[in-house]
PDB file of C-alpha atoms (C1' of nucleotides) in Angstrom:
ATOM      1  CA  MET T 705     -63.658-146.394-101.060  1.00 95.00           C
ATOM      2  CA  ARG T 706     -65.080-144.932-103.663  1.00 97.00           C
ATOM      3  CA  ILE T 707     -68.450-143.545-101.908  1.00 96.00           C
ATOM      4  CA  GLY T 708     -72.265-142.918-103.595  1.00 95.00           C
ATOM      5  CA  TYR T 709     -75.921-142.245-103.185  1.00 93.00           C
ATOM      6  CA  PRO T 710     -79.215-143.589-104.851  1.00 92.00           C
ATOM      7  CA  CYS T 711     -80.673-143.296-107.656  1.00 91.00           C
ATOM      8  CA  ILE T 712     -82.071-139.060-107.657  1.00 91.00           C
ATOM      9  CA  ASN T 713     -79.435-135.611-106.738  1.00 92.00           C
ATOM     10  CA  LEU T 714     -82.127-133.901-105.037  1.00 89.00           C
ATOM     11  CA  GLY T 715     -80.016-130.663-105.943  1.00 90.00           C
ATOM     12  CA  LEU T 716     -80.894-131.129-109.472  1.00 91.00           C
ATOM     13  CA  ALA T 717     -84.038-129.863-111.385  1.00 89.00           C
ATOM     14  CA  CYS T 718     -84.712-133.407-113.128  1.00 91.00           C
ATOM     15  CA  ARG T 719     -85.317-137.030-112.851  1.00 91.00           C
ATOM     16  CA  PRO T 720     -83.683-139.543-113.790  1.00 93.00           C
ATOM     17  CA  SER T 721     -86.760-141.810-112.880  1.00 92.00           C
ATOM     18  CA  ARG T 722     -90.152-140.186-114.369  1.00 92.00           C
ATOM     19  CA  THR T 723     -92.821-142.702-115.188  1.00 91.00           C
ATOM     20  CA  PHE T 724     -96.533-143.341-116.171  1.00 91.00           C
ATOM     21  CA  ARG T 725     -99.273-145.672-115.635  1.00 89.00           C
ATOM     22  CA  LEU T 726     -99.314-148.702-117.499  1.00 90.00           C
ATOM     23  CA  ALA T 727    -102.616-147.312-118.574  1.00 88.00           C
ATOM     24  CA  SER T 728    -101.194-144.216-120.392  1.00 90.00           C
ATOM     25  CA  LEU T 729     -98.183-146.690-122.010  1.00 92.00           C
ATOM     26  CA  THR T 730     -97.922-145.903-126.048  1.00 92.00           C
ATOM     27  CA  VAL T 731     -94.436-145.984-128.253  1.00 92.00           C
ATOM     28  CA  ASP T 732     -94.621-142.492-128.089  1.00 92.00           C
ATOM     29  CA  ARG T 733     -95.022-141.428-124.044  1.00 92.00           C
ATOM     30  CA  LEU T 734     -92.050-143.771-123.611  1.00 94.00           C
ATOM     31  CA  HIS T 735     -89.659-143.131-126.268  1.00 93.00           C
ATOM     32  CA  ALA T 736     -90.133-139.169-124.419  1.00 93.00           C
ATOM     33  CA  THR T 737     -89.953-140.658-121.078  1.00 93.00           C
ATOM     34  CA  VAL T 738     -86.739-142.251-121.448  1.00 94.00           C
ATOM     35  CA  ASP T 739     -85.005-139.565-123.479  1.00 94.00           C
ATOM     36  CA  GLY T 740     -85.269-137.606-120.544  1.00 93.00           C
ATOM     37  CA  ASN T 741     -85.216-140.131-118.153  1.00 94.00           C
ATOM     38  CA  LEU T 742     -81.400-140.585-119.681  1.00 95.00           C
ATOM     39  CA  ARG T 743     -80.532-136.886-120.046  1.00 94.00           C
ATOM     40  CA  CYS T 744     -81.116-136.865-116.152  1.00 94.00           C
ATOM     41  CA  LEU T 745     -78.983-139.544-115.821  1.00 95.00           C
ATOM     42  CA  GLU T 746     -76.138-137.896-117.725  1.00 96.00           C
ATOM     43  CA  GLU T 747     -76.438-135.325-115.444  1.00 95.00           C
ATOM     44  CA  ILE T 748     -75.873-136.852-112.528  1.00 95.00           C
ATOM     45  CA  VAL T 749     -73.147-138.799-113.677  1.00 96.00           C
ATOM     46  CA  ARG T 750     -71.404-135.194-114.400  1.00 96.00           C
ATOM     47  CA  TRP T 751     -72.531-134.203-111.084  1.00 95.00           C
ATOM     48  CA  ASN T 752     -71.202-137.243-109.476  1.00 96.00           C
ATOM     49  CA  ALA T 753     -67.788-137.032-111.360  1.00 97.00           C
ATOM     50  CA  ALA T 754     -66.746-133.349-110.806  1.00 96.00           C
ATOM     51  CA  HIS T 755     -68.193-133.837-107.057  1.00 96.00           C
ATOM     52  CA  GLY T 756     -65.949-137.023-105.962  1.00 96.00           C
ATOM     53  CA  LEU T 757     -69.187-139.815-105.742  1.00 96.00           C
ATOM     54  CA  LEU T 758     -68.054-142.469-108.002  1.00 97.00           C
ATOM     55  CA  PHE T 759     -69.934-144.840-107.111  1.00 96.00           C
ATOM     56  CA  LEU T 760     -74.346-143.977-108.238  1.00 96.00           C
ATOM     57  CA  ARG T 761     -76.835-146.612-108.040  1.00 95.00           C
ATOM     58  CA  ILE T 762     -79.326-146.224-111.023  1.00 95.00           C
ATOM     59  CA  THR T 763     -82.658-146.227-110.573  1.00 93.00           C
ATOM     60  CA  SER T 764     -85.442-148.888-111.915  1.00 93.00           C
ATOM     61  CA  ASP T 765     -87.552-146.399-113.390  1.00 92.00           C
ATOM     62  CA  LEU T 766     -85.246-145.213-115.935  1.00 94.00           C
ATOM     63  CA  ILE T 767     -87.225-147.525-118.345  1.00 95.00           C
ATOM     64  CA  PRO T 768     -90.333-147.692-117.030  1.00 94.00           C
ATOM     65  CA  LEU T 769     -92.086-150.788-117.159  1.00 94.00           C
ATOM     66  CA  ALA T 770     -89.395-152.420-118.486  1.00 94.00           C
ATOM     67  CA  SER T 771     -89.956-155.695-118.330  1.00 93.00           C
ATOM     68  CA  HIS T 772     -93.970-155.746-118.042  1.00 92.00           C
ATOM     69  CA  PRO T 773     -95.434-158.421-120.654  1.00 90.00           C
ATOM     70  CA  GLU T 774     -96.958-154.775-122.752  1.00 90.00           C
ATOM     71  CA  ASN T 775     -93.925-153.265-123.549  1.00 92.00           C
ATOM     72  CA  ARG T 776     -92.859-154.253-126.354  1.00 90.00           C
ATOM     73  CA  PHE T 777     -91.184-151.451-127.297  1.00 92.00           C
ATOM     74  CA  PRO T 778     -87.592-152.161-127.969  1.00 93.00           C
ATOM     75  CA  TRP T 779     -86.386-149.652-126.307  1.00 94.00           C
ATOM     76  CA  GLY T 780     -82.266-150.838-125.971  1.00 94.00           C
ATOM     77  CA  GLU T 781     -82.263-150.547-129.782  1.00 94.00           C
ATOM     78  CA  ALA T 782     -83.530-147.088-130.051  1.00 94.00           C
ATOM     79  CA  PHE T 783     -81.561-146.132-126.878  1.00 96.00           C
ATOM     80  CA  ALA T 784     -78.165-148.255-127.708  1.00 96.00           C
ATOM     81  CA  PRO T 785     -76.462-144.940-128.922  1.00 97.00           C
ATOM     82  CA  ARG T 786     -77.212-143.024-125.508  1.00 96.00           C
ATOM     83  CA  PHE T 787     -76.205-145.741-123.238  1.00 97.00           C
ATOM     84  CA  ALA T 788     -73.082-145.714-125.250  1.00 97.00           C
ATOM     85  CA  GLU T 789     -72.167-141.505-124.661  1.00 97.00           C
ATOM     86  CA  ILE T 790     -73.528-142.373-120.977  1.00 97.00           C
ATOM     87  CA  GLY T 791     -70.969-144.951-120.576  1.00 97.00           C
ATOM     88  CA  ALA T 792     -68.405-143.665-122.326  1.00 98.00           C
ATOM     89  CA  LEU T 793     -68.886-140.865-119.280  1.00 97.00           C
ATOM     90  CA  ILE T 794     -69.047-143.267-116.501  1.00 97.00           C
ATOM     91  CA  ARG T 795     -66.241-145.239-117.523  1.00 97.00           C
ATOM     92  CA  ARG T 796     -63.972-142.086-118.430  1.00 97.00           C
ATOM     93  CA  SER T 797     -64.832-141.200-114.990  1.00 97.00           C
ATOM     94  CA  GLY T 798     -63.913-144.477-113.054  1.00 97.00           C
ATOM     95  CA  MET T 799     -67.642-144.597-111.964  1.00 97.00           C
ATOM     96  CA  ARG T 800     -68.792-147.378-109.969  1.00 97.00           C
ATOM     97  CA  ILE T 801     -72.269-148.896-111.108  1.00 97.00           C
ATOM     98  CA  SER T 802     -74.994-150.576-109.090  1.00 96.00           C
ATOM     99  CA  MET T 803     -79.305-151.365-109.681  1.00 95.00           C
ATOM    100  CA  HIS T 804     -80.902-152.969-106.483  1.00 94.00           C
ATOM    101  CA  PRO T 805     -84.318-153.754-108.184  1.00 93.00           C
ATOM    102  CA  GLY T 806     -87.676-153.813-106.187  1.00 86.00           C
ATOM    103  CA  GLN T 807     -89.331-155.839-103.335  1.00 89.00           C
ATOM    104  CA  TYR T 808     -91.278-157.515-106.423  1.00 92.00           C
ATOM    105  CA  THR T 809     -88.241-159.020-107.537  1.00 94.00           C
ATOM    106  CA  VAL T 810     -88.638-162.517-105.720  1.00 95.00           C
ATOM    107  CA  LEU T 811     -86.473-165.622-107.018  1.00 96.00           C
ATOM    108  CA  SER T 812     -87.217-167.918-103.910  1.00 95.00           C
ATOM    109  CA  SER T 813     -91.536-167.807-104.485  1.00 94.00           C
ATOM    110  CA  PRO T 814     -93.351-171.097-105.011  1.00 94.00           C
ATOM    111  CA  ARG T 815     -95.208-169.219-107.630  1.00 93.00           C
ATOM    112  CA  PRO T 816     -93.952-169.730-111.350  1.00 93.00           C
ATOM    113  CA  GLU T 817     -95.162-166.541-112.503  1.00 92.00           C
ATOM    114  CA  VAL T 818     -93.348-164.649-109.988  1.00 93.00           C
ATOM    115  CA  THR T 819     -89.919-165.937-110.413  1.00 94.00           C
ATOM    116  CA  GLU T 820     -90.897-165.692-114.399  1.00 94.00           C
ATOM    117  CA  ALA T 821     -90.798-162.275-113.715  1.00 94.00           C
ATOM    118  CA  ALA T 822     -88.167-161.654-111.188  1.00 95.00           C
ATOM    119  CA  ARG T 823     -86.000-163.226-114.274  1.00 95.00           C
ATOM    120  CA  ALA T 824     -87.080-160.902-116.610  1.00 94.00           C
ATOM    121  CA  ASP T 825     -86.737-157.779-114.625  1.00 95.00           C
ATOM    122  CA  LEU T 826     -83.057-159.075-113.726  1.00 96.00           C
ATOM    123  CA  ALA T 827     -82.682-159.302-117.614  1.00 95.00           C
ATOM    124  CA  TYR T 828     -83.667-156.198-118.071  1.00 95.00           C
ATOM    125  CA  HIS T 829     -81.347-154.525-115.254  1.00 96.00           C
ATOM    126  CA  ALA T 830     -78.493-156.223-116.614  1.00 96.00           C
ATOM    127  CA  GLN T 831     -79.332-154.956-119.837  1.00 96.00           C
ATOM    128  CA  VAL T 832     -79.151-151.769-118.770  1.00 96.00           C
ATOM    129  CA  LEU T 833     -75.617-152.008-117.608  1.00 97.00           C
ATOM    130  CA  ASP T 834     -74.794-153.775-120.839  1.00 97.00           C
ATOM    131  CA  LEU T 835     -75.644-151.035-122.348  1.00 97.00           C
ATOM    132  CA  LEU T 836     -73.295-148.692-120.858  1.00 97.00           C
ATOM    133  CA  GLY T 837     -70.780-151.185-121.367  1.00 97.00           C
ATOM    134  CA  LEU T 838     -69.479-151.783-117.978  1.00 97.00           C
ATOM    135  CA  ASP T 839     -67.246-154.856-116.736  1.00 97.00           C
ATOM    136  CA  ARG T 840     -68.789-156.810-114.176  1.00 97.00           C
ATOM    137  CA  THR T 841     -68.172-155.157-111.221  1.00 97.00           C
ATOM    138  CA  ALA T 842     -71.518-153.132-111.978  1.00 97.00           C
ATOM    139  CA  LYS T 843     -74.139-154.836-109.563  1.00 97.00           C
ATOM    140  CA  VAL T 844     -77.497-155.850-109.348  1.00 96.00           C
ATOM    141  CA  GLN T 845     -78.575-156.379-106.029  1.00 96.00           C
ATOM    142  CA  ILE T 846     -81.835-158.175-104.364  1.00 95.00           C
ATOM    143  CA  HIS T 847     -82.667-160.222-101.742  1.00 94.00           C
ATOM    144  CA  GLY T 848     -83.098-163.427-100.348  1.00 94.00           C
ATOM    145  CA  GLY T 849     -87.275-162.885-100.841  1.00 94.00           C
ATOM    146  CA  GLY T 850     -89.723-164.921 -98.662  1.00 94.00           C
ATOM    147  CA  VAL T 851     -89.402-167.986 -96.657  1.00 94.00           C
ATOM    148  CA  TYR T 852     -93.504-169.208 -97.493  1.00 94.00           C
ATOM    149  CA  GLY T 853     -93.008-171.219 -93.844  1.00 92.00           C
ATOM    150  CA  ASP T 854     -89.986-173.724 -95.370  1.00 94.00           C
ATOM    151  CA  ARG T 855     -86.688-171.449 -95.423  1.00 94.00           C
ATOM    152  CA  ARG T 856     -84.708-175.039 -96.879  1.00 95.00           C
ATOM    153  CA  ALA T 857     -87.097-174.921 -99.393  1.00 95.00           C
ATOM    154  CA  ALA T 858     -86.826-171.299-100.339  1.00 95.00           C
ATOM    155  CA  VAL T 859     -83.315-171.322-100.581  1.00 96.00           C
ATOM    156  CA  LYS T 860     -83.353-174.573-102.633  1.00 96.00           C
ATOM    157  CA  ARG T 861     -85.698-172.678-105.130  1.00 96.00           C
ATOM    158  CA  PHE T 862     -84.128-169.415-105.002  1.00 96.00           C
ATOM    159  CA  ALA T 863     -80.573-171.713-106.183  1.00 97.00           C
ATOM    160  CA  ALA T 864     -82.419-173.075-108.400  1.00 97.00           C
ATOM    161  CA  ALA T 865     -83.579-169.206-109.578  1.00 97.00           C
ATOM    162  CA  VAL T 866     -80.451-168.417-109.953  1.00 97.00           C
ATOM    163  CA  ASP T 867     -79.002-171.354-111.856  1.00 96.00           C
ATOM    164  CA  ALA T 868     -81.802-171.000-114.389  1.00 96.00           C
ATOM    165  CA  LEU T 869     -80.262-167.131-115.402  1.00 96.00           C
ATOM    166  CA  GLU T 870     -78.506-166.565-118.510  1.00 96.00           C
ATOM    167  CA  PRO T 871     -74.418-166.573-117.706  1.00 97.00           C
ATOM    168  CA  GLY T 872     -74.527-162.706-118.220  1.00 96.00           C
ATOM    169  CA  VAL T 873     -77.175-161.704-115.991  1.00 97.00           C
ATOM    170  CA  ARG T 874     -75.995-163.850-113.023  1.00 97.00           C
ATOM    171  CA  GLU T 875     -72.927-162.310-113.522  1.00 97.00           C
ATOM    172  CA  ARG T 876     -74.488-159.183-112.384  1.00 97.00           C
ATOM    173  CA  LEU T 877     -76.127-160.209-109.402  1.00 97.00           C
ATOM    174  CA  VAL T 878     -75.420-159.967-105.719  1.00 97.00           C
ATOM    175  CA  VAL T 879     -77.520-160.704-102.947  1.00 96.00           C
ATOM    176  CA  GLU T 880     -78.148-158.827 -99.674  1.00 95.00           C
ATOM    177  CA  ASN T 881     -78.949-159.354 -96.207  1.00 94.00           C
ATOM    178  CA  ASP T 882     -82.298-157.968 -95.030  1.00 91.00           C
ATOM    179  CA  GLU T 883     -83.803-156.539 -92.142  1.00 87.00           C
ATOM    180  CA  ARG T 884     -86.315-159.120 -91.813  1.00 88.00           C
ATOM    181  CA  LEU T 885     -86.470-162.352 -93.055  1.00 93.00           C
ATOM    182  CA  TYR T 886     -82.634-162.526 -94.327  1.00 94.00           C
ATOM    183  CA  THR T 887     -79.524-162.268 -91.718  1.00 93.00           C
ATOM    184  CA  PHE T 888     -76.088-161.737 -93.145  1.00 95.00           C
ATOM    185  CA  SER T 889     -75.362-165.918 -92.230  1.00 95.00           C
ATOM    186  CA  ASP T 890     -78.493-166.291 -93.822  1.00 95.00           C
ATOM    187  CA  VAL T 891     -77.541-164.882 -97.182  1.00 96.00           C
ATOM    188  CA  LEU T 892     -73.922-166.400 -97.041  1.00 96.00           C
ATOM    189  CA  GLY T 893     -75.591-169.625 -96.742  1.00 96.00           C
ATOM    190  CA  LEU T 894     -77.087-168.069-100.884  1.00 96.00           C
ATOM    191  CA  HIS T 895     -73.418-167.951-101.422  1.00 97.00           C
ATOM    192  CA  ALA T 896     -72.370-171.019-100.496  1.00 96.00           C
ATOM    193  CA  MET T 897     -75.411-172.241-102.884  1.00 96.00           C
ATOM    194  CA  THR T 898     -75.292-169.946-105.656  1.00 97.00           C
ATOM    195  CA  GLY T 899     -71.501-168.793-105.641  1.00 96.00           C
ATOM    196  CA  LEU T 900     -73.177-165.130-105.386  1.00 97.00           C
ATOM    197  CA  PRO T 901     -71.125-162.494-104.320  1.00 97.00           C
ATOM    198  CA  VAL T 902     -72.663-160.817-100.899  1.00 96.00           C
ATOM    199  CA  VAL T 903     -73.551-157.488-100.712  1.00 96.00           C
ATOM    200  CA  PHE T 904     -73.487-156.382 -96.648  1.00 96.00           C
ATOM    201  CA  ASP T 905     -75.897-154.324 -95.514  1.00 93.00           C
ATOM    202  CA  ALA T 906     -75.027-152.174 -91.573  1.00 92.00           C
ATOM    203  CA  PHE T 907     -78.528-151.162 -91.223  1.00 89.00           C
ATOM    204  CA  HIS T 908     -80.251-153.972 -91.691  1.00 89.00           C
ATOM    205  CA  HIS T 909     -77.211-156.232 -90.053  1.00 91.00           C
ATOM    206  CA  ALA T 910     -77.361-153.961 -86.599  1.00 86.00           C
ATOM    207  CA  LEU T 911     -81.626-154.116 -87.152  1.00 84.00           C
ATOM    208  CA  HIS T 912     -81.984-157.952 -87.471  1.00 86.00           C
ATOM    209  CA  GLY T 913     -78.146-159.136 -86.932  1.00 87.00           C
ATOM    210  CA  ASP T 914     -76.280-162.343 -86.316  1.00 89.00           C
ATOM    211  CA  GLY T 915     -73.805-161.896 -83.436  1.00 90.00           C
ATOM    212  CA  ARG T 916     -70.721-160.430 -85.769  1.00 93.00           C
ATOM    213  CA  SER T 917     -69.550-157.287 -85.007  1.00 94.00           C
ATOM    214  CA  LEU T 918     -68.609-155.367 -88.418  1.00 95.00           C
ATOM    215  CA  GLY T 919     -65.586-156.148 -88.757  1.00 96.00           C
ATOM    216  CA  GLU T 920     -66.002-160.211 -88.717  1.00 96.00           C
ATOM    217  CA  ALA T 921     -68.657-159.149 -91.004  1.00 96.00           C
ATOM    218  CA  LEU T 922     -66.735-157.326 -93.214  1.00 97.00           C
ATOM    219  CA  ALA T 923     -64.159-160.140 -93.161  1.00 97.00           C
ATOM    220  CA  ALA T 924     -66.596-162.884 -94.331  1.00 97.00           C
ATOM    221  CA  GLN T 925     -68.094-160.659 -97.047  1.00 97.00           C
ATOM    222  CA  ALA T 926     -64.652-160.417 -98.531  1.00 97.00           C
ATOM    223  CA  GLU T 927     -64.341-163.863 -99.432  1.00 97.00           C
ATOM    224  CA  THR T 928     -67.512-164.146-101.039  1.00 97.00           C
ATOM    225  CA  TRP T 929     -66.149-161.630-103.837  1.00 97.00           C
ATOM    226  CA  GLY T 930     -63.940-162.916-106.612  1.00 97.00           C
ATOM    227  CA  ARG T 931     -61.092-160.982-108.628  1.00 95.00           C
ATOM    228  CA  GLU T 932     -63.001-159.759-111.318  1.00 96.00           C
ATOM    229  CA  ASP T 933     -66.319-158.684-109.148  1.00 97.00           C
ATOM    230  CA  GLY T 934     -64.620-155.476-108.115  1.00 97.00           C
ATOM    231  CA  LEU T 935     -64.408-154.370-104.166  1.00 97.00           C
ATOM    232  CA  PRO T 936     -67.254-155.562-102.094  1.00 97.00           C
ATOM    233  CA  LEU T 937     -70.161-153.552-101.238  1.00 97.00           C
ATOM    234  CA  VAL T 938     -71.416-152.034 -98.996  1.00 96.00           C
ATOM    235  CA  ASP T 939     -74.870-150.010 -98.042  1.00 94.00           C
ATOM    236  CA  TYR T 940     -75.204-147.896 -94.653  1.00 92.00           C
ATOM    237  CA  SER T 941     -77.664-145.589 -93.499  1.00 85.00           C
ATOM    238  CA  SER T 942     -77.756-143.608 -90.330  1.00 72.00           C
ATOM    239  CA  PRO T 943     -80.073-145.145 -87.563  1.00 65.00           C
ATOM    240  CA  LEU T 944     -82.819-142.669 -86.807  1.00 60.00           C
ATOM    241  CA  PRO T 945     -82.558-140.397 -84.342  1.00 53.00           C
ATOM    242  CA  SER T 946     -86.201-141.166 -82.173  1.00 46.00           C
ATOM    243  CA  GLY T 947     -88.593-142.445 -84.974  1.00 43.00           C
ATOM    244  CA  ARG T 948     -89.611-146.215 -85.135  1.00 46.00           C
ATOM    245  CA  PRO T 949     -86.412-148.416 -85.910  1.00 48.00           C
ATOM    246  CA  GLY T 950     -86.083-149.869 -89.447  1.00 49.00           C
ATOM    247  CA  ARG T 951     -86.786-146.563 -91.893  1.00 57.00           C
ATOM    248  CA  HIS T 952     -83.767-144.821 -92.981  1.00 61.00           C
ATOM    249  CA  ALA T 953     -82.945-141.856 -91.878  1.00 70.00           C
ATOM    250  CA  GLN T 954     -83.190-137.909 -93.080  1.00 76.00           C
ATOM    251  CA  THR T 955     -79.521-137.198 -93.186  1.00 83.00           C
ATOM    252  CA  LEU T 956     -76.275-138.709 -92.043  1.00 88.00           C
ATOM    253  CA  ASP T 957     -75.036-139.294 -88.484  1.00 88.00           C
ATOM    254  CA  GLU T 958     -71.860-137.955 -88.271  1.00 89.00           C
ATOM    255  CA  GLY T 959     -70.646-139.489 -84.894  1.00 89.00           C
ATOM    256  CA  ASP T 960     -72.308-142.873 -86.151  1.00 88.00           C
ATOM    257  CA  PHE T 961     -70.860-142.928 -89.421  1.00 92.00           C
ATOM    258  CA  ALA T 962     -67.067-142.276 -87.868  1.00 92.00           C
ATOM    259  CA  ARG T 963     -68.116-145.064 -86.124  1.00 92.00           C
ATOM    260  CA  PHE T 964     -69.050-146.816 -88.667  1.00 93.00           C
ATOM    261  CA  LEU T 965     -65.431-146.102 -90.954  1.00 94.00           C
ATOM    262  CA  ALA T 966     -63.007-146.964 -87.641  1.00 94.00           C
ATOM    263  CA  GLY T 967     -65.252-150.173 -87.241  1.00 94.00           C
ATOM    264  CA  SER T 968     -64.324-150.944 -90.484  1.00 95.00           C
ATOM    265  CA  ARG T 969     -60.603-150.851 -91.026  1.00 93.00           C
ATOM    266  CA  PRO T 970     -58.793-152.029 -92.574  1.00 95.00           C
ATOM    267  CA  HIS T 971     -61.423-153.580 -94.893  1.00 96.00           C
ATOM    268  CA  ASP T 972     -61.697-151.648 -98.598  1.00 96.00           C
ATOM    269  CA  PHE T 973     -65.290-151.953-100.326  1.00 97.00           C
ATOM    270  CA  ASP T 974     -67.233-149.580-102.445  1.00 97.00           C
ATOM    271  CA  LEU T 975     -70.287-147.648 -99.906  1.00 96.00           C
ATOM    272  CA  MET T 976     -73.955-146.540-100.706  1.00 95.00           C
ATOM    273  CA  LEU T 977     -75.067-144.160 -98.689  1.00 92.00           C
ATOM    274  CA  GLU T 978     -78.680-145.008 -97.984  1.00 88.00           C
ATOM    275  CA  VAL T 979     -80.022-141.497 -96.801  1.00 85.00           C
ATOM    276  CA  LYS T 980     -83.196-139.581 -97.302  1.00 83.00           C
ATOM    277  CA  ASP T 981     -81.378-136.131 -98.368  1.00 86.00           C
ATOM    278  CA  LYS T 982     -79.082-137.934-101.059  1.00 88.00           C
ATOM    279  CA  GLU T 983     -75.710-135.967-102.452  1.00 91.00           C
ATOM    280  CA  ARG T 984     -76.006-133.865 -99.685  1.00 90.00           C
ATOM    281  CA  SER T 985     -75.226-136.533 -97.072  1.00 90.00           C
ATOM    282  CA  ALA T 986     -72.620-138.248 -99.425  1.00 93.00           C
ATOM    283  CA  LEU T 987     -70.541-135.129 -99.445  1.00 93.00           C
ATOM    284  CA  ARG T 988     -70.081-134.994 -95.777  1.00 93.00           C
ATOM    285  CA  ALA T 989     -69.271-139.010 -95.661  1.00 94.00           C
ATOM    286  CA  LEU T 990     -66.758-138.334 -98.904  1.00 94.00           C
ATOM    287  CA  ALA T 991     -65.344-135.478 -96.693  1.00 94.00           C
ATOM    288  CA  LEU T 992     -64.927-137.729 -93.182  1.00 92.00           C
ATOM    289  CA  ALA T 993     -64.015-140.664 -94.965  1.00 93.00           C
ATOM    290  CA  ARG T 994     -61.193-138.537 -96.508  1.00 90.00           C
ATOM    291  CA  GLY T 995     -60.282-137.101 -93.123  1.00 82.00           C
ATOM    292  CA  ASP T 996     -61.505-133.673 -94.204  1.00 68.00           C
ATOM    293  CA  PRO T 997     -63.102-131.732 -91.382  1.00 62.00           C
ATOM    294  CA  ARG T 998     -62.874-128.630 -92.845  1.00 59.00           C
ATOM    295  CA  LEU T 999     -64.198-130.185 -95.965  1.00 60.00           C
ATOM    296  CA  VAL T1000     -67.263-131.378 -93.667  1.00 64.00           C
ATOM    297  CA  ALA T1001     -67.997-128.445 -92.621  1.00 64.00           C
ATOM    298  CA  GLU T1002     -68.085-126.950 -96.104  1.00 65.00           C
ATOM    299  CA  ALA T1003     -70.524-130.101 -97.556  1.00 64.00           C
ATOM    300  CA  GLY T1004     -73.022-129.751 -94.500  1.00 55.00           C
TER     301      GLY T1004
ATOM    302  C1'  DG I 355    -102.908-124.880-108.438  1.00 90.60           C
ATOM    303  C1'  DG I 356    -103.251-128.337-104.811  1.00 90.60           C
ATOM    304  C1'  DA I 357    -104.802-132.285-102.502  1.00 90.60           C
ATOM    305  C1'  DA I 358    -105.879-137.009-101.941  1.00 90.60           C
ATOM    306  C1'  DG I 359    -106.492-141.541-104.479  1.00 90.60           C
ATOM    307  C1'  DT I 360    -103.786-145.039-106.987  1.00 90.60           C
ATOM    308  C1'  DC I 361    -100.384-147.506-109.167  1.00 90.60           C
ATOM    309  C1'  DA I 362     -97.593-153.925-112.546  1.00 90.60           C
ATOM    310  C1'  DA I 363     -95.037-156.191-109.448  1.00 90.60           C
ATOM    311  C1'  DG I 364     -94.313-159.691-103.821  1.00 90.60           C
ATOM    312  C1'  DT I 365     -94.052-161.189 -99.225  1.00 90.60           C
ATOM    313  C1'  DC I 366     -94.249-160.476 -94.260  1.00 90.60           C
ATOM    314  C1'  DT I 367     -95.984-158.297 -89.711  1.00 90.60           C
ATOM    315  C1'  DC I 368     -98.118-155.579 -87.213  1.00 90.60           C
ATOM    316  C1'  DG I 369    -102.692-153.305 -85.165  1.00 90.60           C
TER     317       DG I 369
ATOM    318  C1'  DC F1212    -108.451-158.665 -92.658  1.00 90.60           C
ATOM    319  C1'  DG F1213    -106.510-154.440 -93.995  1.00 90.60           C
ATOM    320  C1'  DA F1214    -102.669-151.372 -93.740  1.00 90.60           C
ATOM    321  C1'  DG F1215     -97.524-150.079 -93.851  1.00 90.60           C
ATOM    322  C1'  DA F1216     -93.036-151.664 -95.116  1.00 90.60           C
ATOM    323  C1'  DC F1217     -89.508-152.136 -98.483  1.00 90.60           C
ATOM    324  C1'  DT F1218     -83.867-149.884-102.310  1.00 90.60           C
ATOM    325  C1'  DT F1219     -86.791-145.127-104.591  1.00 90.60           C
ATOM    326  C1'  DG F1220     -92.195-141.622-104.706  1.00 90.60           C
ATOM    327  C1'  DA F1221     -94.830-140.228-109.151  1.00 90.60           C
ATOM    328  C1'  DC F1222     -98.591-139.784-111.781  1.00 90.60           C
ATOM    329  C1'  DT F1223    -103.741-138.556-112.316  1.00 90.60           C
ATOM    330  C1'  DT F1224    -107.724-137.328-111.080  1.00 90.60           C
ATOM    331  C1'  DC F1225    -110.629-134.322-108.581  1.00 90.60           C
ATOM    332  C1'  DC F1226    -111.969-129.744-107.172  1.00 90.60           C
TER     333       DC F1226
END
DNA sequence: GGAAGTCAAGTCTCG
DNA sequence: CGAGACTTGACTTCC
């Protein structure tokens, strides 16, 4: 099991997700921002490798407005050497990479302009992973999107949109259960129609599940991953101690996480910790997963 | 320098 | 019918 956290490292002074408004889009601005974002991404990769955190979600903001029609700057060409350097570092570290486009990337929409924008955005995400020289185990994870009052029709549109993707993009795509519309069972249905591997989000499953136990879900999930896809991906977030359900917790609840680990055996997977305090919790989770209480105390 | 308002984009639920 | 929620707040304006 590799463990990681999403996008930004709070202890570092830099951010890989600097952006700007569409009104501020110029070649110079884009170039300068991407340059800084890549510099920061490299810092994060080095930090994570040094601390044993070998699973990283790269922010979708790495290239601001990457798939916006008004952005015609050939950022891929311009930064290919930098991507290659960082990619070599990632591969040398044995690090796994994922990306997670935002809520606007919807393949099931009845509106063609929406699915076209989604296609362009997924192509951007795949291009980043391609430029890093990563194999098929580097994944782009999305949700099912909307239901629009007719689930069967929405699922059919989703499958058709997946079929229409370029193979290089489709091979990186994986689909994840959400906390409202697409349960784990629903996402297994999407897998059946598309062949896409399934990301299991344990937190969403707890909020909006399908009755499967953790062990049952992980067993079913594993069936959806092919040999070239790598280990299954799992998202975990501690429940909020008091506040409304649904939000990601500030920090790791060690008791809940220990129960999660115990309940997940003997399945193996790579784990993304979605908690607000990022690398702090990831280090504690790593220590817990390694079964070293002294390390847990140090990391805390 | 800090607070407030806005940001490319979708969809659903709640109040 | 508008605000808030989501994988992630950051930018920009105004005072």
